[in-house]
PDB file of C-alpha atoms and ligand atoms in Angstrom:
ATOM      1  CA  UNK A   1      12.077  11.217   1.970  1.00  0.00           C
ATOM      2  CA  UNK A   2       9.693   8.490   1.090  1.00  0.00           C
ATOM      3  CA  UNK A   3       8.789   5.679   3.593  1.00  0.00           C
ATOM      4  CA  UNK A   4       8.641   2.286   2.037  1.00  0.00           C
ATOM      5  CA  UNK A   5       6.834  -0.458   3.870  1.00  0.00           C
ATOM      6  CA  UNK A   6       7.871  -4.107   4.406  1.00  0.00           C
ATOM      7  CA  UNK A   7       4.633  -5.981   4.780  1.00  0.00           C
ATOM      8  CA  UNK A   8       4.662  -6.157   0.866  1.00  0.00           C
ATOM      9  CA  UNK A   9       8.081  -7.496   0.909  1.00  0.00           C
ATOM     10  CA  UNK A  10       7.689 -10.163   3.937  1.00  0.00           C
ATOM     11  CA  UNK A  11       4.041 -11.163   3.517  1.00  0.00           C
ATOM     12  CA  UNK A  12       2.911 -10.063   0.090  1.00  0.00           C
ATOM     13  CA  UNK A  13       5.235 -11.004  -2.594  1.00  0.00           C
ATOM     14  CA  UNK A  14       6.830 -14.218  -3.185  1.00  0.00           C
ATOM     15  CA  UNK A  15      10.552 -14.740  -2.900  1.00  0.00           C
ATOM     16  CA  UNK A  16      12.577 -14.164  -4.863  1.00  0.00           C
ATOM     17  CA  UNK A  17      10.509 -11.237  -6.546  1.00  0.00           C
ATOM     18  CA  UNK A  18       9.936  -9.571  -3.287  1.00  0.00           C
ATOM     19  CA  UNK A  19      13.311  -8.428  -2.839  1.00  0.00           C
ATOM     20  CA  UNK A  20      13.906  -7.504  -6.529  1.00  0.00           C
ATOM     21  CA  UNK A  21      10.826  -5.287  -6.090  1.00  0.00           C
ATOM     22  CA  UNK A  22      12.102  -3.793  -2.926  1.00  0.00           C
ATOM     23  CA  UNK A  23      15.209  -2.812  -4.755  1.00  0.00           C
ATOM     24  CA  UNK A  24      13.433  -1.382  -7.638  1.00  0.00           C
ATOM     25  CA  UNK A  25      11.445   0.823  -5.329  1.00  0.00           C
ATOM     26  CA  UNK A  26      14.405   1.931  -3.793  1.00  0.00           C
ATOM     27  CA  UNK A  27      15.876   2.772  -6.991  1.00  0.00           C
ATOM     28  CA  UNK A  28      12.804   4.429  -8.334  1.00  0.00           C
ATOM     29  CA  UNK A  29      12.722   6.836  -5.297  1.00  0.00           C
ATOM     30  CA  UNK A  30      16.522   7.689  -5.736  1.00  0.00           C
ATOM     31  CA  UNK A  31      16.013   8.421  -9.548  1.00  0.00           C
ATOM     32  CA  UNK A  32      13.153  10.825  -8.728  1.00  0.00           C
ATOM     33  CA  UNK A  33      15.532  12.703  -6.447  1.00  0.00           C
ATOM     34  CA  UNK A  34      14.345  11.935  -3.108  1.00  0.00           C
ATOM     35  CA  UNK A  35      15.795   9.592  -0.394  1.00  0.00           C
ATOM     36  CA  UNK A  36      13.865   6.178   0.389  1.00  0.00           C
ATOM     37  CA  UNK A  37      13.663   4.647   3.817  1.00  0.00           C
ATOM     38  CA  UNK A  38      12.118   1.356   4.184  1.00  0.00           C
ATOM     39  CA  UNK A  39      11.034   0.560   7.486  1.00  0.00           C
ATOM     40  CA  UNK A  40      10.815  -2.348   9.787  1.00  0.00           C
ATOM     41  CA  UNK A  41      11.674  -3.765  13.006  1.00  0.00           C
ATOM     42  CA  UNK A  42      14.841  -6.078  13.648  1.00  0.00           C
ATOM     43  CA  UNK A  43      15.238  -7.704  17.139  1.00  0.00           C
ATOM     44  CA  UNK A  44      12.725  -4.903  18.569  1.00  0.00           C
ATOM     45  CA  UNK A  45      14.797  -2.136  16.957  1.00  0.00           C
ATOM     46  CA  UNK A  46      12.466   0.333  14.696  1.00  0.00           C
ATOM     47  CA  UNK A  47      14.784   0.565  11.685  1.00  0.00           C
ATOM     48  CA  UNK A  48      14.051   3.412   9.199  1.00  0.00           C
ATOM     49  CA  UNK A  49      16.322   2.747   6.176  1.00  0.00           C
ATOM     50  CA  UNK A  50      16.779  -0.868   6.246  1.00  0.00           C
ATOM     51  CA  UNK A  51      20.104  -1.842   4.596  1.00  0.00           C
ATOM     52  CA  UNK A  52      19.791  -4.548   1.718  1.00  0.00           C
ATOM     53  CA  UNK A  53      21.327  -7.010   4.001  1.00  0.00           C
ATOM     54  CA  UNK A  54      18.693  -6.242   6.840  1.00  0.00           C
ATOM     55  CA  UNK A  55      15.757  -6.257   4.538  1.00  0.00           C
ATOM     56  CA  UNK A  56      16.886  -9.783   3.192  1.00  0.00           C
ATOM     57  CA  UNK A  57      17.379 -10.918   6.919  1.00  0.00           C
ATOM     58  CA  UNK A  58      13.688  -9.843   7.640  1.00  0.00           C
ATOM     59  CA  UNK A  59      12.149 -11.635   4.564  1.00  0.00           C
ATOM     60  CA  UNK A  60      14.004 -14.961   5.415  1.00  0.00           C
ATOM     61  CA  UNK A  61      11.362 -17.557   6.261  1.00  0.00           C
ATOM     62  CA  UNK A  62      13.347 -18.533   9.070  1.00  0.00           C
ATOM     63  CA  UNK A  63      13.013 -15.246  10.842  1.00  0.00           C
ATOM     64  CA  UNK A  64       9.104 -15.498  10.686  1.00  0.00           C
ATOM     65  CA  UNK A  65       8.716 -11.811  10.976  1.00  0.00           C
ATOM     66  CA  UNK A  66       5.295 -10.539  12.202  1.00  0.00           C
ATOM     67  CA  UNK A  67       2.907  -8.363  10.285  1.00  0.00           C
ATOM     68  CA  UNK A  68       2.972  -5.085  12.196  1.00  0.00           C
ATOM     69  CA  UNK A  69      -0.093  -2.775  11.957  1.00  0.00           C
ATOM     70  CA  UNK A  70       0.445   0.496  13.905  1.00  0.00           C
ATOM     71  CA  UNK A  71      -0.973  -1.003  17.337  1.00  0.00           C
ATOM     72  CA  UNK A  72       1.900  -3.525  17.085  1.00  0.00           C
ATOM     73  CA  UNK A  73       4.841  -1.559  17.190  1.00  0.00           C
ATOM     74  CA  UNK A  74       5.369  -0.496  20.693  1.00  0.00           C
ATOM     75  CA  UNK A  75       4.632  -4.363  21.835  1.00  0.00           C
ATOM     76  CA  UNK A  76       6.998  -5.634  19.211  1.00  0.00           C
ATOM     77  CA  UNK A  77       9.760  -3.242  20.314  1.00  0.00           C
ATOM     78  CA  UNK A  78       9.040  -4.279  24.011  1.00  0.00           C
ATOM     79  CA  UNK A  79       9.334  -7.889  23.246  1.00  0.00           C
ATOM     80  CA  UNK A  80      12.232  -7.679  20.970  1.00  0.00           C
ATOM     81  CA  UNK A  81      10.846  -9.432  17.987  1.00  0.00           C
ATOM     82  CA  UNK A  82      10.990  -8.994  14.334  1.00  0.00           C
ATOM     83  CA  UNK A  83       8.186  -7.374  12.277  1.00  0.00           C
ATOM     84  CA  UNK A  84       7.473  -5.987   8.799  1.00  0.00           C
ATOM     85  CA  UNK A  85       5.172  -2.837   8.950  1.00  0.00           C
ATOM     86  CA  UNK A  86       1.851  -2.530   6.864  1.00  0.00           C
ATOM     87  CA  UNK A  87       0.904   0.960   5.540  1.00  0.00           C
ATOM     88  CA  UNK A  88      -0.477   1.450   9.083  1.00  0.00           C
ATOM     89  CA  UNK A  89       2.727   0.493  10.759  1.00  0.00           C
ATOM     90  CA  UNK A  90       4.664   2.447   8.453  1.00  0.00           C
ATOM     91  CA  UNK A  91       3.223   5.773   8.694  1.00  0.00           C
ATOM     92  CA  UNK A  92       2.814   5.451  12.275  1.00  0.00           C
ATOM     93  CA  UNK A  93       6.792   5.273  12.306  1.00  0.00           C
ATOM     94  CA  UNK A  94       7.097   7.520   9.563  1.00  0.00           C
ATOM     95  CA  UNK A  95       5.293  10.335  11.255  1.00  0.00           C
ATOM     96  CA  UNK A  96       7.541   9.990  14.358  1.00  0.00           C
ATOM     97  CA  UNK A  97      10.720  10.757  12.242  1.00  0.00           C
ATOM     98  CA  UNK A  98       8.954  13.334  10.139  1.00  0.00           C
ATOM     99  CA  UNK A  99       8.621  11.492   6.822  1.00  0.00           C
ATOM    100  CA  UNK A 100       5.632  12.990   5.010  1.00  0.00           C
ATOM    101  CA  UNK A 101       5.212  10.695   2.075  1.00  0.00           C
ATOM    102  CA  UNK A 102       5.157   6.817   1.477  1.00  0.00           C
ATOM    103  CA  UNK A 103       4.543   4.592  -1.342  1.00  0.00           C
ATOM    104  CA  UNK A 104       2.837   1.124  -1.433  1.00  0.00           C
ATOM    105  CA  UNK A 105       0.985  -0.848  -3.765  1.00  0.00           C
ATOM    106  CA  UNK A 106      -2.522  -0.926  -2.512  1.00  0.00           C
ATOM    107  CA  UNK A 107      -3.913   0.355   0.426  1.00  0.00           C
ATOM    108  CA  UNK A 108      -5.875  -1.864   2.864  1.00  0.00           C
ATOM    109  CA  UNK A 109      -9.542  -1.280   3.165  1.00  0.00           C
ATOM    110  CA  UNK A 110     -12.857  -2.613   3.943  1.00  0.00           C
ATOM    111  CA  UNK A 111     -13.229  -6.417   3.159  1.00  0.00           C
ATOM    112  CA  UNK A 112     -16.145  -8.170   1.292  1.00  0.00           C
ATOM    113  CA  UNK A 113     -18.401  -9.404   4.074  1.00  0.00           C
ATOM    114  CA  UNK A 114     -17.340  -6.766   6.575  1.00  0.00           C
ATOM    115  CA  UNK A 115     -20.816  -6.228   7.590  1.00  0.00           C
ATOM    116  CA  UNK A 116     -20.574  -9.526   9.414  1.00  0.00           C
ATOM    117  CA  UNK A 117     -16.617 -10.049  10.119  1.00  0.00           C
ATOM    118  CA  UNK A 118     -15.902  -6.492  10.856  1.00  0.00           C
ATOM    119  CA  UNK A 119     -12.775  -6.803   9.029  1.00  0.00           C
ATOM    120  CA  UNK A 120     -11.455  -3.525   7.882  1.00  0.00           C
ATOM    121  CA  UNK A 121      -7.893  -2.754   7.505  1.00  0.00           C
ATOM    122  CA  UNK A 122      -6.511  -0.323  10.253  1.00  0.00           C
ATOM    123  CA  UNK A 123      -4.838   1.588   7.081  1.00  0.00           C
ATOM    124  CA  UNK A 124      -7.857   3.285   7.177  1.00  0.00           C
ATOM    125  CA  UNK A 125      -8.120   4.430  10.720  1.00  0.00           C
ATOM    126  CA  UNK A 126      -4.221   4.937  10.864  1.00  0.00           C
ATOM    127  CA  UNK A 127      -4.533   7.239   8.018  1.00  0.00           C
ATOM    128  CA  UNK A 128      -7.118   9.236   9.482  1.00  0.00           C
ATOM    129  CA  UNK A 129      -4.894  10.280  12.399  1.00  0.00           C
ATOM    130  CA  UNK A 130      -1.557  10.271  10.839  1.00  0.00           C
ATOM    131  CA  UNK A 131      -0.617  12.865   8.387  1.00  0.00           C
ATOM    132  CA  UNK A 132       1.272  11.223   5.867  1.00  0.00           C
ATOM    133  CA  UNK A 133       0.615  11.404   2.037  1.00  0.00           C
ATOM    134  CA  UNK A 134       0.151   7.896   0.868  1.00  0.00           C
ATOM    135  CA  UNK A 135       0.652   6.821  -2.893  1.00  0.00           C
ATOM    136  CA  UNK A 136      -1.065   3.783  -3.967  1.00  0.00           C
ATOM    137  CA  UNK A 137      -2.902   2.117  -6.791  1.00  0.00           C
ATOM    138  CA  UNK A 138      -6.150   2.390  -4.988  1.00  0.00           C
ATOM    139  CA  UNK A 139      -6.961  -0.344  -2.405  1.00  0.00           C
ATOM    140  CA  UNK A 140      -6.450  -3.878  -3.294  1.00  0.00           C
ATOM    141  CA  UNK A 141      -9.393  -5.100  -5.503  1.00  0.00           C
ATOM    142  CA  UNK A 142      -9.883  -8.161  -3.083  1.00  0.00           C
ATOM    143  CA  UNK A 143     -11.640  -5.754  -0.967  1.00  0.00           C
ATOM    144  CA  UNK A 144     -15.274  -4.280  -1.115  1.00  0.00           C
ATOM    145  CA  UNK A 145     -13.981  -1.109  -2.894  1.00  0.00           C
ATOM    146  CA  UNK A 146     -16.992   0.979  -2.910  1.00  0.00           C
ATOM    147  CA  UNK A 147     -17.229   0.465   1.032  1.00  0.00           C
ATOM    148  CA  UNK A 148     -13.798   1.500   1.500  1.00  0.00           C
ATOM    149  CA  UNK A 149     -14.265   4.759  -0.425  1.00  0.00           C
ATOM    150  CA  UNK A 150     -17.340   5.273   2.026  1.00  0.00           C
ATOM    151  CA  UNK A 151     -15.071   4.923   4.846  1.00  0.00           C
ATOM    152  CA  UNK A 152     -12.251   6.901   3.632  1.00  0.00           C
ATOM    153  CA  UNK A 153     -15.002   9.783   3.424  1.00  0.00           C
ATOM    154  CA  UNK A 154     -16.434   9.177   6.689  1.00  0.00           C
ATOM    155  CA  UNK A 155     -13.074   9.155   7.997  1.00  0.00           C
ATOM    156  CA  UNK A 156     -12.077  12.535   6.494  1.00  0.00           C
ATOM    157  CA  UNK A 157      -9.310  11.270   4.137  1.00  0.00           C
ATOM    158  CA  UNK A 158      -9.035  12.878   0.732  1.00  0.00           C
ATOM    159  CA  UNK A 159      -8.896  10.704  -2.207  1.00  0.00           C
ATOM    160  CA  UNK A 160      -7.108  12.348  -4.996  1.00  0.00           C
ATOM    161  CA  UNK A 161      -6.534  10.694  -8.501  1.00  0.00           C
ATOM    162  CA  UNK A 162      -3.318  11.154 -10.096  1.00  0.00           C
ATOM    163  CA  UNK A 163      -4.366  12.197 -13.632  1.00  0.00           C
ATOM    164  CA  UNK A 164      -7.738  10.465 -13.369  1.00  0.00           C
ATOM    165  CA  UNK A 165     -11.053  10.917 -11.713  1.00  0.00           C
ATOM    166  CA  UNK A 166     -11.650   6.920 -11.744  1.00  0.00           C
ATOM    167  CA  UNK A 167     -10.601   5.198  -8.542  1.00  0.00           C
ATOM    168  CA  UNK A 168      -7.981   2.629  -9.554  1.00  0.00           C
ATOM    169  CA  UNK A 169      -8.556  -0.974  -9.051  1.00  0.00           C
ATOM    170  CA  UNK A 170      -5.105  -2.256  -7.977  1.00  0.00           C
ATOM    171  CA  UNK A 171      -4.578  -5.171 -10.732  1.00  0.00           C
ATOM    172  CA  UNK A 172      -6.568  -2.977 -12.856  1.00  0.00           C
ATOM    173  CA  UNK A 173      -6.615   0.814 -13.741  1.00  0.00           C
ATOM    174  CA  UNK A 174     -10.247   1.599 -13.268  1.00  0.00           C
ATOM    175  CA  UNK A 175     -12.162   0.202 -10.351  1.00  0.00           C
ATOM    176  CA  UNK A 176     -15.397   1.828 -11.920  1.00  0.00           C
ATOM    177  CA  UNK A 177     -15.837   4.227  -9.060  1.00  0.00           C
ATOM    178  CA  UNK A 178     -15.670   7.939  -9.625  1.00  0.00           C
ATOM    179  CA  UNK A 179     -13.580  10.312  -7.748  1.00  0.00           C
ATOM    180  CA  UNK A 180     -14.171  13.913  -6.747  1.00  0.00           C
ATOM    181  CA  UNK A 181     -10.641  15.129  -7.118  1.00  0.00           C
ATOM    182  CA  UNK A 182      -7.736  14.515  -9.281  1.00  0.00           C
ATOM    183  CA  UNK A 183      -4.302  16.555  -9.763  1.00  0.00           C
ATOM    184  CA  UNK A 184      -2.429  16.663 -13.132  1.00  0.00           C
ATOM    185  CA  UNK A 185       0.860  17.186 -11.602  1.00  0.00           C
ATOM    186  CA  UNK A 186       3.226  16.244  -8.668  1.00  0.00           C
ATOM    187  CA  UNK A 187       3.264  19.965  -7.856  1.00  0.00           C
ATOM    188  CA  UNK A 188      -0.650  20.037  -7.463  1.00  0.00           C
ATOM    189  CA  UNK A 189      -0.601  16.874  -5.117  1.00  0.00           C
ATOM    190  CA  UNK A 190       2.278  18.473  -3.048  1.00  0.00           C
ATOM    191  CA  UNK A 191       0.297  21.676  -2.734  1.00  0.00           C
ATOM    192  CA  UNK A 192      -3.137  19.620  -1.952  1.00  0.00           C
ATOM    193  CA  UNK A 193      -1.422  18.004   0.685  1.00  0.00           C
ATOM    194  CA  UNK A 194       0.418  20.912   2.297  1.00  0.00           C
ATOM    195  CA  UNK A 195      -3.000  22.754   2.403  1.00  0.00           C
ATOM    196  CA  UNK A 196      -4.982  19.845   3.470  1.00  0.00           C
ATOM    197  CA  UNK A 197      -2.526  19.762   6.360  1.00  0.00           C
ATOM    198  CA  UNK A 198      -3.706  23.258   7.686  1.00  0.00           C
ATOM    199  CA  UNK A 199      -7.024  22.145   7.909  1.00  0.00           C
ATOM    200  CA  UNK A 200      -7.013  18.326   9.005  1.00  0.00           C
ATOM    201  CA  UNK A 201      -5.017  16.174  11.017  1.00  0.00           C
ATOM    202  CA  UNK A 202      -5.721  13.096   8.486  1.00  0.00           C
ATOM    203  CA  UNK A 203      -3.317  11.810   5.765  1.00  0.00           C
ATOM    204  CA  UNK A 204      -4.304  11.708   1.805  1.00  0.00           C
ATOM    205  CA  UNK A 205      -4.420   8.923  -0.665  1.00  0.00           C
ATOM    206  CA  UNK A 206      -3.018   9.842  -4.105  1.00  0.00           C
ATOM    207  CA  UNK A 207      -4.395   7.204  -6.020  1.00  0.00           C
ATOM    208  CA  UNK A 208      -1.958   6.073  -9.028  1.00  0.00           C
ATOM    209  CA  UNK A 209      -3.417   3.592 -11.690  1.00  0.00           C
ATOM    210  CA  UNK A 210      -1.257   0.860 -13.125  1.00  0.00           C
ATOM    211  CA  UNK A 211      -0.248   1.862 -16.494  1.00  0.00           C
ATOM    212  CA  UNK A 212      -3.147   0.529 -18.998  1.00  0.00           C
ATOM    213  CA  UNK A 213      -0.807  -1.788 -20.869  1.00  0.00           C
ATOM    214  CA  UNK A 214       0.263  -3.440 -17.558  1.00  0.00           C
ATOM    215  CA  UNK A 215      -3.126  -4.191 -15.995  1.00  0.00           C
ATOM    216  CA  UNK A 216      -4.433  -7.790 -15.596  1.00  0.00           C
ATOM    217  CA  UNK A 217      -6.995  -8.328 -17.996  1.00  0.00           C
ATOM    218  CA  UNK A 218     -10.675  -8.305 -16.614  1.00  0.00           C
ATOM    219  CA  UNK A 219     -11.694 -11.961 -17.205  1.00  0.00           C
ATOM    220  CA  UNK A 220      -8.445 -13.142 -15.612  1.00  0.00           C
ATOM    221  CA  UNK A 221      -8.924 -10.754 -12.911  1.00  0.00           C
ATOM    222  CA  UNK A 222     -12.411 -11.564 -12.018  1.00  0.00           C
ATOM    223  CA  UNK A 223     -11.753 -15.681 -12.261  1.00  0.00           C
ATOM    224  CA  UNK A 224      -8.790 -15.088  -9.803  1.00  0.00           C
ATOM    225  CA  UNK A 225     -10.769 -12.740  -7.562  1.00  0.00           C
ATOM    226  CA  UNK A 226     -13.512 -15.629  -7.510  1.00  0.00           C
ATOM    227  CA  UNK A 227     -10.968 -18.327  -6.760  1.00  0.00           C
ATOM    228  CA  UNK A 228      -9.004 -16.334  -4.077  1.00  0.00           C
ATOM    229  CA  UNK A 229     -12.404 -15.422  -2.004  1.00  0.00           C
ATOM    230  CA  UNK A 230     -13.404 -18.914  -2.289  1.00  0.00           C
ATOM    231  CA  UNK A 231     -10.202 -20.490  -1.182  1.00  0.00           C
ATOM    232  CA  UNK A 232      -9.987 -18.123   1.852  1.00  0.00           C
ATOM    233  CA  UNK A 233     -13.633 -18.807   2.620  1.00  0.00           C
ATOM    234  CA  UNK A 234     -13.037 -22.405   2.549  1.00  0.00           C
ATOM    235  CA  UNK A 235      -9.799 -22.217   4.966  1.00  0.00           C
ATOM    236  CA  UNK A 236     -11.644 -19.956   7.191  1.00  0.00           C
ATOM    237  CA  UNK A 237      -8.803 -17.482   7.212  1.00  0.00           C
ATOM    238  CA  UNK A 238      -9.131 -14.422   9.276  1.00  0.00           C
ATOM    239  CA  UNK A 239      -7.723 -11.816  10.756  1.00  0.00           C
ATOM    240  CA  UNK A 240      -4.043 -10.573   9.283  1.00  0.00           C
ATOM    241  CA  UNK A 241      -3.783 -13.557   7.279  1.00  0.00           C
ATOM    242  CA  UNK A 242      -6.591 -12.653   4.864  1.00  0.00           C
ATOM    243  CA  UNK A 243      -4.762 -10.353   2.600  1.00  0.00           C
ATOM    244  CA  UNK A 244      -1.518 -12.363   2.100  1.00  0.00           C
ATOM    245  CA  UNK A 245      -3.749 -15.399   1.519  1.00  0.00           C
ATOM    246  CA  UNK A 246      -6.002 -13.727  -1.233  1.00  0.00           C
ATOM    247  CA  UNK A 247      -2.795 -12.316  -2.903  1.00  0.00           C
ATOM    248  CA  UNK A 248      -1.149 -15.628  -2.812  1.00  0.00           C
ATOM    249  CA  UNK A 249      -3.996 -17.236  -4.409  1.00  0.00           C
ATOM    250  CA  UNK A 250      -3.985 -14.377  -7.059  1.00  0.00           C
ATOM    251  CA  UNK A 251      -0.384 -15.428  -7.859  1.00  0.00           C
ATOM    252  CA  UNK A 252      -1.152 -18.999  -8.221  1.00  0.00           C
ATOM    253  CA  UNK A 253      -4.310 -18.995 -10.403  1.00  0.00           C
ATOM    254  CA  UNK A 254      -2.560 -16.180 -12.597  1.00  0.00           C
ATOM    255  CA  UNK A 255       0.659 -18.165 -12.935  1.00  0.00           C
ATOM    256  CA  UNK A 256       2.483 -15.112 -11.489  1.00  0.00           C
ATOM    257  CA  UNK A 257       0.821 -12.407 -13.889  1.00  0.00           C
ATOM    258  CA  UNK A 258      -0.524 -10.809 -10.636  1.00  0.00           C
ATOM    259  CA  UNK A 259       2.678 -10.577  -9.272  1.00  0.00           C
ATOM    260  CA  UNK A 260       3.938  -9.026 -12.167  1.00  0.00           C
ATOM    261  CA  UNK A 261       1.271  -6.327 -12.371  1.00  0.00           C
ATOM    262  CA  UNK A 262       1.768  -5.751  -8.460  1.00  0.00           C
ATOM    263  CA  UNK A 263       5.616  -5.342  -9.111  1.00  0.00           C
ATOM    264  CA  UNK A 264       4.887  -2.711 -12.000  1.00  0.00           C
ATOM    265  CA  UNK A 265       2.329  -0.771  -9.942  1.00  0.00           C
ATOM    266  CA  UNK A 266       4.389  -0.468  -6.917  1.00  0.00           C
ATOM    267  CA  UNK A 267       7.601   0.718  -8.657  1.00  0.00           C
ATOM    268  CA  UNK A 268       5.626   3.467 -10.224  1.00  0.00           C
ATOM    269  CA  UNK A 269       4.145   4.323  -6.921  1.00  0.00           C
ATOM    270  CA  UNK A 270       7.634   4.846  -5.659  1.00  0.00           C
ATOM    271  CA  UNK A 271       8.551   6.943  -8.357  1.00  0.00           C
ATOM    272  CA  UNK A 272       5.694   8.951  -8.074  1.00  0.00           C
ATOM    273  CA  UNK A 273       6.003   9.360  -4.156  1.00  0.00           C
ATOM    274  CA  UNK A 274       9.681  10.513  -4.914  1.00  0.00           C
ATOM    275  CA  UNK A 275       8.634  13.112  -7.038  1.00  0.00           C
ATOM    276  CA  UNK A 276       5.927  14.481  -4.645  1.00  0.00           C
ATOM    277  CA  UNK A 277       8.400  14.308  -1.921  1.00  0.00           C
ATOM    278  CA  UNK A 278      10.580  16.650  -3.793  1.00  0.00           C
ATOM    279  CA  UNK A 279       7.829  18.941  -4.711  1.00  0.00           C
ATOM    280  CA  UNK A 280       6.682  18.851  -0.874  1.00  0.00           C
ATOM    281  CA  UNK A 281      10.260  19.764   0.065  1.00  0.00           C
ATOM    282  CA  UNK A 282      10.502  22.570  -2.556  1.00  0.00           C
ATOM    283  CA  UNK A 283       7.147  24.023  -1.666  1.00  0.00           C
ATOM    284  CA  UNK A 284       8.112  24.175   2.163  1.00  0.00           C
ATOM    285  CA  UNK A 285      11.203  26.164   1.624  1.00  0.00           C
TER     286      UNK A 285
HETATM  287  N1  PSU B   1       0.181  -3.329  -1.190  1.00  0.00           N
HETATM  288  C1  PSU B   1       0.737  -4.612  -1.999  1.00  0.00           C
HETATM  289  N2  PSU B   1       0.882  -5.776  -1.185  1.00  0.00           N
HETATM  290  C2  PSU B   1       0.696  -5.839   0.004  1.00  0.00           C
HETATM  291  C3  PSU B   1       0.286  -4.580   0.830  1.00  0.00           C
HETATM  292  C4  PSU B   1       0.164  -3.511   0.138  1.00  0.00           C
HETATM  293  O1  PSU B   1       0.718  -4.535  -3.189  1.00  0.00           O
HETATM  294  O2  PSU B   1       1.015  -6.836   0.812  1.00  0.00           O
HETATM  295  C5  PSU B   1       0.271  -4.849   2.375  1.00  0.00           C
HETATM  296  C6  PSU B   1       0.123  -3.295   3.195  1.00  0.00           C
HETATM  297  O3  PSU B   1       1.364  -3.572   3.790  1.00  0.00           O
HETATM  298  C7  PSU B   1      -1.140  -3.088   3.358  1.00  0.00           C
HETATM  299  C8  PSU B   1      -1.385  -4.423   3.840  1.00  0.00           C
HETATM  300  O4  PSU B   1      -1.366  -2.214   4.895  1.00  0.00           O
HETATM  301  O5  PSU B   1      -1.089  -5.137   2.711  1.00  0.00           O
HETATM  302  C9  PSU B   1      -2.940  -4.431   4.323  1.00  0.00           C
HETATM  303  O6  PSU B   1      -3.176  -5.773   5.189  1.00  0.00           O
HETATM  304  P1  PSU B   1      -4.670  -5.790   5.698  1.00  0.00           P
HETATM  305  O7  PSU B   1      -5.650  -5.776   5.012  1.00  0.00           O
HETATM  306  O8  PSU B   1      -4.474  -6.896   6.690  1.00  0.00           O
HETATM  307  O9  PSU B   1      -4.588  -4.550   6.798  1.00  0.00           O
HETATM  308 MN1   MN B   2      -8.052  -7.300   8.552  1.00  0.00          MN
END
C-alpha cells in the first residue's frame, strides 16, 4: 500500500487541479500494482483510503479543513474537526496501520531565515521517528535546501537519490547539492529501506527528480522564488501558512506553470512509490 497525503490537495494546489492531481496519483499507484490510501480526518474520524466524494468534501472551501501535522491528529480527532494531513501527519497515521511507503511532492524542511524564525517543518522530526519511506522530489525549493540536508543528516534520515546523486530541487530537477547515495532500481530502494529498518528507527527519503523536460526553467524559477519570498515577508506570514502562501505566489507568478510542474512530479512520485511498495512487499514474503 502507498499512503497519500491531503495537505497538498487542500492547502497546496489550487482547485480544480487539486482533485485532478489526487485522482492521477491514485491511478498512478494502482497502475504500479499497489493500493493507494489517501489519508485525512473527516469530522474527527481518521480515514485511511478516502473516497473521491470524501476527498471532494474535505477540499471544499466551506469545510475549511485544518492542516494537520503529526502533533495535531489526536487533538483534531478529540474535537471532531476536519483536517488534511501533511507528510508528518500522514506518516504518523500510516505507521499505525502498517503502511510503509508514502508519496508527496516535496518534503517540508528548514525555511530560509530559520536561524531567527526557528521555522523548520515537523516533517523532518516526524520522519526521524517514523519508519516510513517517503518518495518526494527533494524538499520544496522555497526552503533552505542546504540547511535541510544538514538536518536530515543530524536526524539520521537517509536520503537516497533515485537514479541520481544530485538532490532534486522540487520545481527543478537538480538543486545543486550532492548526495552520498543513489539507487538505480525500485528493488534496490526497497532493499535499502528493509535493511535500514534493522538498524534505525527512522524513515527514509527517496529523492525522485522531476523529469528534465518538465522542470521550470531556471530564470522563471528564481524570479518566482524572489517574488514569493518578498510577498511572505511583506505579509508577515508565519507558522503553517508559510508554505501554502509561497506555493500560491509561485503559481500566480508563473501563471500556473509551477502548478503543472508540481502535478507532473507528484504523479511520478506516486508511481515510483507504488513500485517500491510492491518491491518491498515482494522482499518481505
Ligand atoms: N508537496 C507538495 N505540495 C505541498 C506539500 C508537499 O508538492 O503542499 C505539503 C506537504 O503536506 C508537506 C507540507 O508536509 O507541504 C509542508 O508544510 P510545512 O512547511 O508547513 O511543514
Ligand atoms: Mn513551518
